[in-house]
Coordinates of C-alpha atoms and ligand atoms in Angstrom, one line a residue:
X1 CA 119.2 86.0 153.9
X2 CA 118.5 88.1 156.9
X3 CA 115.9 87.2 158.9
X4 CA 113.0 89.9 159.3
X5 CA 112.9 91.4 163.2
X6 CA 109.4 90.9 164.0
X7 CA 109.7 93.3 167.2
X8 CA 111.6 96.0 165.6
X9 CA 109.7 96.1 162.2
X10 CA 106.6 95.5 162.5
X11 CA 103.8 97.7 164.7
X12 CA 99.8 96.5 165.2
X13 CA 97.7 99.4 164.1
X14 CA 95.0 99.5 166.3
X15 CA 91.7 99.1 164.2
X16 CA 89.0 100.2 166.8
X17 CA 87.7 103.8 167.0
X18 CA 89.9 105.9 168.2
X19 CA 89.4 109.9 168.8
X20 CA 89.8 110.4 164.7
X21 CA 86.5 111.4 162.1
X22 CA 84.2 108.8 161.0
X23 CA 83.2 109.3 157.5
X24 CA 80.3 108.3 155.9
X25 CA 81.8 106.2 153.7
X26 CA 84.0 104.4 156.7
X27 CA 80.4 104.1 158.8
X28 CA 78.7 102.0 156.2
X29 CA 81.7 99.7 155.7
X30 CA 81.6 99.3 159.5
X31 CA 78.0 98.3 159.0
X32 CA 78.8 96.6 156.2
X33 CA 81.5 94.4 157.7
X34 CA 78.5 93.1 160.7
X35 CA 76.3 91.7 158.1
X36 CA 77.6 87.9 156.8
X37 CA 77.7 88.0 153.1
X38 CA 77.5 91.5 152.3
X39 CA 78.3 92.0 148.8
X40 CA 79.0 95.7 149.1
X41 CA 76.6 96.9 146.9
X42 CA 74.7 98.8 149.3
X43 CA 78.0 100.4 150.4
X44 CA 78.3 102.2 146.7
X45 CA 75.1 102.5 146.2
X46 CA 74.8 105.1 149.6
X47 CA 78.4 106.7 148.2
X48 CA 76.4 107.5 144.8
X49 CA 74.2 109.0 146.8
X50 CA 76.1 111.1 148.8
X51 CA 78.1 112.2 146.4
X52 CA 74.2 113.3 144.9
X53 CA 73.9 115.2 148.1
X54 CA 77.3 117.2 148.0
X55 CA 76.3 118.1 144.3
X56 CA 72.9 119.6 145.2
X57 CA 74.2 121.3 148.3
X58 CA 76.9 123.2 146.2
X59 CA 74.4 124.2 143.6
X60 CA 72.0 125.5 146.0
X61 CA 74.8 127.0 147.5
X62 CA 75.0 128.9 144.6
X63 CA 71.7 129.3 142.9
X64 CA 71.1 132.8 143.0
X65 CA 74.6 133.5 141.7
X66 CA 74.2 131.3 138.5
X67 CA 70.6 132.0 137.6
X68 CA 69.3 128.7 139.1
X69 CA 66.5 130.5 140.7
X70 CA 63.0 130.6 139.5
X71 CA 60.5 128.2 137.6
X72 CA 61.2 126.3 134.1
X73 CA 58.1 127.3 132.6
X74 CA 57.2 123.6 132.7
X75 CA 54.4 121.5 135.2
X76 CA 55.6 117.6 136.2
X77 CA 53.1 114.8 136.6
X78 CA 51.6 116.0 139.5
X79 CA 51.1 119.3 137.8
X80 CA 53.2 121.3 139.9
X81 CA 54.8 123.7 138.7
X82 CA 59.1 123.0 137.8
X83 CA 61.8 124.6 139.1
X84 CA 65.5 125.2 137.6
X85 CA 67.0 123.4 141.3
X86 CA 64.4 120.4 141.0
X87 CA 65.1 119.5 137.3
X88 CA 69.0 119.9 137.8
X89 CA 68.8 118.0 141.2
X90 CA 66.9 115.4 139.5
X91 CA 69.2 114.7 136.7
X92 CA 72.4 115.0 139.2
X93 CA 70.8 112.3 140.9
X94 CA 69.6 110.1 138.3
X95 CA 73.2 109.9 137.1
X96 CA 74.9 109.3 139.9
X97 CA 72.5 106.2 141.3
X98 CA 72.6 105.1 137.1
X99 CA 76.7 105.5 137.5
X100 CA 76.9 103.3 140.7
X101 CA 75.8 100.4 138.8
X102 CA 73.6 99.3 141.5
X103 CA 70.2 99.6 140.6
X104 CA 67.3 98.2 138.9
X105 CA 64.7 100.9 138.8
X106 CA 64.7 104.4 139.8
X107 CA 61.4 106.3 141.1
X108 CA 61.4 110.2 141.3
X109 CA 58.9 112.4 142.3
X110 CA 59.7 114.6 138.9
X111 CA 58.9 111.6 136.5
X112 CA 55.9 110.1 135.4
X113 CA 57.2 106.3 134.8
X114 CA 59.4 104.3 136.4
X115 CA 63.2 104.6 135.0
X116 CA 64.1 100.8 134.0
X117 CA 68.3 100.6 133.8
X118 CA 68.2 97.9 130.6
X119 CA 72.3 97.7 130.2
X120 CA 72.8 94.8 131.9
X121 CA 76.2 96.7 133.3
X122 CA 75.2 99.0 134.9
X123 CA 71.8 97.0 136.7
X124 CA 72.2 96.7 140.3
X125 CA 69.6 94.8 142.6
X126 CA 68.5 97.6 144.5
X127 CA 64.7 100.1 143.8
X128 CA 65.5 103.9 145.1
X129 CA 62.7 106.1 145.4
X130 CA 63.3 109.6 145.7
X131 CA 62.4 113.3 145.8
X132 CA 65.3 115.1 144.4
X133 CA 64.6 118.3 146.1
X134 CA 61.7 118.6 148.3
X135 CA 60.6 121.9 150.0
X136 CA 59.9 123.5 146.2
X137 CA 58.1 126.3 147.3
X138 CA 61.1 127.3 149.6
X139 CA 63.3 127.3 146.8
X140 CA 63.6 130.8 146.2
X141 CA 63.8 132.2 149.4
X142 CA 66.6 130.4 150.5
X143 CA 64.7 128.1 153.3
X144 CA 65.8 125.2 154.1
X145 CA 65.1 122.1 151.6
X146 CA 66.0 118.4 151.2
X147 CA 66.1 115.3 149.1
X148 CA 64.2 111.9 150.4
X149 CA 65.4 108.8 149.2
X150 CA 63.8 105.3 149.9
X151 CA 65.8 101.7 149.1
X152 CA 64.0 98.6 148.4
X153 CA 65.9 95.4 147.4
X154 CA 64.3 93.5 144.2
X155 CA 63.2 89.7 145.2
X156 CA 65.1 88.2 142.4
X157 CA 67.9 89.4 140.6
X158 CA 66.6 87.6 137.6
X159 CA 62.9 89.1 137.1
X160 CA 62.8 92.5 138.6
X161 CA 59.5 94.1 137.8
X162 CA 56.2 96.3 139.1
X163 CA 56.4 93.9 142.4
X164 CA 59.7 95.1 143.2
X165 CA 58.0 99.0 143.0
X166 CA 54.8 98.6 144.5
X167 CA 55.0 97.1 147.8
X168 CA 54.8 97.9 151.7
X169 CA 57.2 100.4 153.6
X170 CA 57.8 97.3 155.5
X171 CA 60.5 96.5 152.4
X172 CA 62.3 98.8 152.7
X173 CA 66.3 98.0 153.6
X174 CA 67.5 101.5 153.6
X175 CA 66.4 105.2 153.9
X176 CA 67.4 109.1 154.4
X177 CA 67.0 112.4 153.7
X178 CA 70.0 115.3 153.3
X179 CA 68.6 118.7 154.6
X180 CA 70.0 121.7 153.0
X181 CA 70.3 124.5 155.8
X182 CA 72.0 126.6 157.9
X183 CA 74.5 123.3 158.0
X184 CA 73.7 120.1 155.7
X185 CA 73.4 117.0 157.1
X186 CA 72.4 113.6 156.0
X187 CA 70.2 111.3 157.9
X188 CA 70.6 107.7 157.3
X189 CA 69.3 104.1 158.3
X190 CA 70.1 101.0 157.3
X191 CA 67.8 99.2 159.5
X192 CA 70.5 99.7 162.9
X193 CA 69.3 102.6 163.9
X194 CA 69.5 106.4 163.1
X195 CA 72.2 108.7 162.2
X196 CA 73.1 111.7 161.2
X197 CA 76.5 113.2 159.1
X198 CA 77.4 116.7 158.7
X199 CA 78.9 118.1 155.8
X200 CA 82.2 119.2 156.7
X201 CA 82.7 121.3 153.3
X202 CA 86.6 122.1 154.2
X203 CA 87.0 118.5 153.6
X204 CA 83.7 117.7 151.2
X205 CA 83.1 114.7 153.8
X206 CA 79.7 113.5 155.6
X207 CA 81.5 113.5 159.3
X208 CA 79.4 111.5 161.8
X209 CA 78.0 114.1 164.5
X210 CA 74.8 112.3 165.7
X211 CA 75.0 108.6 166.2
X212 CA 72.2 106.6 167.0
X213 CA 69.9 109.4 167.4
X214 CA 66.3 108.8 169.6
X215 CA 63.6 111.0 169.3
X216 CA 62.2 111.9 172.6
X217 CA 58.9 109.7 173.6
X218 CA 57.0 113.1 174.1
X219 CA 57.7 116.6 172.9
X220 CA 56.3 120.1 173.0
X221 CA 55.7 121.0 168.8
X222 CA 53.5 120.4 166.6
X223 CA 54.1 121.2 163.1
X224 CA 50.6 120.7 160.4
X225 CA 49.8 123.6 157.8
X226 CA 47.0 124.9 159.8
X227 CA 45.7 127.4 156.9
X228 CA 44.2 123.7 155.8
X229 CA 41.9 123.8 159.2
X230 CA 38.8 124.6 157.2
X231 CA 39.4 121.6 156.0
X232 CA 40.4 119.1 158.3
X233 CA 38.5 116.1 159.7
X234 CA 37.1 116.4 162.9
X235 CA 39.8 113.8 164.2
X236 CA 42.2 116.1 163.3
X237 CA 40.5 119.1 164.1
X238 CA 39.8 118.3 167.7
X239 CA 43.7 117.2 168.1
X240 CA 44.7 120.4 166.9
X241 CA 42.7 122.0 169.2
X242 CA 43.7 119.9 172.2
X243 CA 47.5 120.5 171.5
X244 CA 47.4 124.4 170.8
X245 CA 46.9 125.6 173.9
X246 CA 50.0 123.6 175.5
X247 CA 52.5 123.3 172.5
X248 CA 54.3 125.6 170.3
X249 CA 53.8 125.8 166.3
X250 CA 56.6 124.9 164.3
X251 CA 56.3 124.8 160.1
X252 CA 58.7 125.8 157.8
X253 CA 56.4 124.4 155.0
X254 CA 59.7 122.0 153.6
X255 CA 59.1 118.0 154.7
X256 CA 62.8 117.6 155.5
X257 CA 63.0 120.5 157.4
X258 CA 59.7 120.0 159.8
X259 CA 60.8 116.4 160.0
X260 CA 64.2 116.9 161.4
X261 CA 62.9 119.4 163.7
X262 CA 60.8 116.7 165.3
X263 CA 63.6 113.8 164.8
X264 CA 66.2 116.5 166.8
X265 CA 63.4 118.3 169.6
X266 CA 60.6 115.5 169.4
X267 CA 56.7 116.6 168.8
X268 CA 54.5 115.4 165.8
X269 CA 54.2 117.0 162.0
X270 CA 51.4 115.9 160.1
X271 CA 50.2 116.6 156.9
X272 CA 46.6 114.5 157.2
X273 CA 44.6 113.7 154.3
X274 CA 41.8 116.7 153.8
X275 CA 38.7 117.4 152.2
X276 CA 40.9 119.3 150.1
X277 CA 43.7 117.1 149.6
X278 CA 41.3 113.5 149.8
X279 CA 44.5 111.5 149.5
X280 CA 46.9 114.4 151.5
X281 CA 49.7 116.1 149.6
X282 CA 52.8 113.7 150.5
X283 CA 53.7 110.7 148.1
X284 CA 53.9 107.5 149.9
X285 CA 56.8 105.8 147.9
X286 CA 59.4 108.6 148.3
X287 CA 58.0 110.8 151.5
X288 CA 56.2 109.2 153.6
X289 CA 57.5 105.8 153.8
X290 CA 61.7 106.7 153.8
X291 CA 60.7 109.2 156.5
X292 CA 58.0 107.0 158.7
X293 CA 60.9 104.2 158.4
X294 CA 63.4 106.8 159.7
X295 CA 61.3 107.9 162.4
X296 CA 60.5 104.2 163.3
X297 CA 64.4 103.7 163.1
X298 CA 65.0 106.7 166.0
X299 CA 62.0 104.9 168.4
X300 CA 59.2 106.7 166.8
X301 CA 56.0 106.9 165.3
X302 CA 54.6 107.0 161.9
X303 CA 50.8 106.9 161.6
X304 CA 47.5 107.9 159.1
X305 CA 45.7 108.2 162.1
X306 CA 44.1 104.8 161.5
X307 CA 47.4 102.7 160.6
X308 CA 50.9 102.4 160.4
X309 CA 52.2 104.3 157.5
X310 CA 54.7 101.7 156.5
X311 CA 51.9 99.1 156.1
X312 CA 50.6 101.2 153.3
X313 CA 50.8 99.2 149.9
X314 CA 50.9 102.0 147.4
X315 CA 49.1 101.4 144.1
X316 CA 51.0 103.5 142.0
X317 CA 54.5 105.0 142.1
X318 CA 52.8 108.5 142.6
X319 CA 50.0 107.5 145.0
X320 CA 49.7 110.1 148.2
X321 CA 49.0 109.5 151.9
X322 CA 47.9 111.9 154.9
X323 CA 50.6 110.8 157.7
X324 CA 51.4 112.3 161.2
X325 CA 54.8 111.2 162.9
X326 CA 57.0 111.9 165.7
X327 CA 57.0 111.4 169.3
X328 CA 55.7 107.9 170.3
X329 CA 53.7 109.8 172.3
X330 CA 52.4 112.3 170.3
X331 CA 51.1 110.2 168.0
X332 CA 49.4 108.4 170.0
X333 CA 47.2 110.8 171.0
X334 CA 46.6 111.5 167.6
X335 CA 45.5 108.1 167.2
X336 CA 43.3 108.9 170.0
X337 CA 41.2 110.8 168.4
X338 CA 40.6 108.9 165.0
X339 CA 39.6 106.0 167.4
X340 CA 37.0 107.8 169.4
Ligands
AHM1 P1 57.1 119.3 147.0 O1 57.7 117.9 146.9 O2 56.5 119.8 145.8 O3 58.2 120.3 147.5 O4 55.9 119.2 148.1 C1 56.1 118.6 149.3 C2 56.2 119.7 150.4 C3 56.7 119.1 151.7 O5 58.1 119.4 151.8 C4 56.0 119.9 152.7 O6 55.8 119.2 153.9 C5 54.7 120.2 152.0 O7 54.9 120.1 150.7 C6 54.2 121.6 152.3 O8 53.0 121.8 151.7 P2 52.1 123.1 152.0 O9 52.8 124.2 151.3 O10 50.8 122.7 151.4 O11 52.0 123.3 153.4
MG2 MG1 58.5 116.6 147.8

């Protein structure tokens, strides 16, 4: 038998990154591939999810054109009022994170209890926490809007319970949020850093377009619901004083939105805890930690006013939190004020 010309036959392909795309799918396995042991799990768990992504972004895409507009006539547990995009966007993503096989409970901001995954088939290791479509009230007018999503890894694969689900921000392993705007992107951490994918929808692929992104130490926004001044604290009173005569006033009134505003252009959004709202209006386990661990990933702050945010131990899945983040800066001034 012939012998095989190794010169002539066979060419290295050069495995580095070269001048082509990088998918979202090819970035994780990258990350993937640097941590010894890796199962992969996380890898299809984060495809699941984006595939969530591309399904809500087409259908809100489309919603006035397929009567997805408008309210269901229905309140959830927080008794806010339902709308057609935020049941559908919840049941797209139930199913897909259910379908990846890779998790143990599922936490959404549209229902009450805690979803257990019992077929021992399809149970993963991983918690996600998530708000299927945040930015409700900007639904209908075609402003921008978002899903949040929050990972937490169960301690043993063998008795996954309420510990797994009630426990510090400091848990979690992975976060983002997908903004549905003038161009969607998905924001992402693992824990190395923050970065951002844009939909290319000629190919239906998250394309890498913002690596490692840094939010600057100081910026020149602040972004709080000041029609809540009456009110505020007198912390947050005075800071909103202090910054209104030097910065400009940014609030589209969707979390995603505001908070990739600051994450992009730097500043601070808050929305504090009020005499109003005694516990403020985000949730903890599905806004404010996956976007204070974001923030934190970009160099960052994420703050009450009086503590980290991701030191916060929830005490139920639906438990709220004033929080202010941004600019390192920023927020330290914030904290200023609650101090004095
Ligand atoms: P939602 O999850 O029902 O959409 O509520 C959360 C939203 C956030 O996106 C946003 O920061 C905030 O509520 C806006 O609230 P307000 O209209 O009180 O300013
Ligand atoms: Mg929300």
């Amino acid at each position: 038998m012939a012998e095989i010309d190794n010169e002539t036959v066979f060419e290295k392909i050069n495995t580095g990154v070269g001048t082509d795309l990088i998918t979202m799918t090819r970035w994780v396995l990258d990350q993937q591939r640097k941590v010894q042991d890796a199962s992969g799990d996380l890898t299809i768990l984060l495809t699941a999810i984006q595939f969530g992504c591309k399904f809500v972004a087409s259908k809100v895409k489309q919603a006035g054109l397929i009567n997805l507009l408008g309210l269901t006539g229905s309140s959830n547990v927080q008794g806010e009022d339902v709308k057609k995009l935020d049941v559908l966007a919840n049941d797209i993503f139930k199913n897909a994170l259910v379908a990846s096989g890779k998790c143990c409970f599922l936490v959404s901001e549209e229902d009450e209890r805690v979803m257990v995954i019992e077929d021992p088939s399809f149970r993963g290791k991983y918690i996600v926490t998530f708000d299927p479509l945040d930015g409700s009230s900007n639904i209908d007018c075609g402003v921008s809007i978002g899903t949040i999503f929050g990972i937490f890894k169960v301690h043993d694969d063998h008795a996954p319970g309420s510990k797994d689900i009630i426990r510090s921000g400091r848990d979690l392993v992975a976060a983002g949020y997908c903004m549905y705007g003038s161009y969607v992107e998905l924001i992402v951490s693992v824990g190395t850093g923050l970065h951002g994918f844009t939909l290319d929808p000629a190919i239906g692929e998250f394309i890498l377009t913002h690596p490692s992104i840094r939010i600057p130490s100081r910026g020149k926004i602040y972004s709080i619901n000041e029609g809540n001044y009456k009110y505020f604290d007198e912390p947050t009173k005075k800071y909103v004083d202090s910054v209104k005569t030097k910065y400009s006033a940014r609030y589209v009134g969707s979390m995603v939105a505001d908070v990739h505003r600051t994450v992009l252009y730097g500043g601070i959004f808050g929305y504090p805890a009020d005499s109003k709202s005694k516990n403020g209006k985000l949730r903890i386990l599905y806004e404010v930690f996956p976007m204070a661990y974001l923030v934190e990933q970009a160099g960052g702050r994420a703050s009450t006013g009086k503590q980290d945010a991701l030191d916060i131990t929830p005490r139920h899945i639906h438990d709220r939190s004033g929080v202010w983040l941004g600019s390192a800066d920023d927020v330290a001034d914030l904290e200023a004020f609650y101090r004095a």
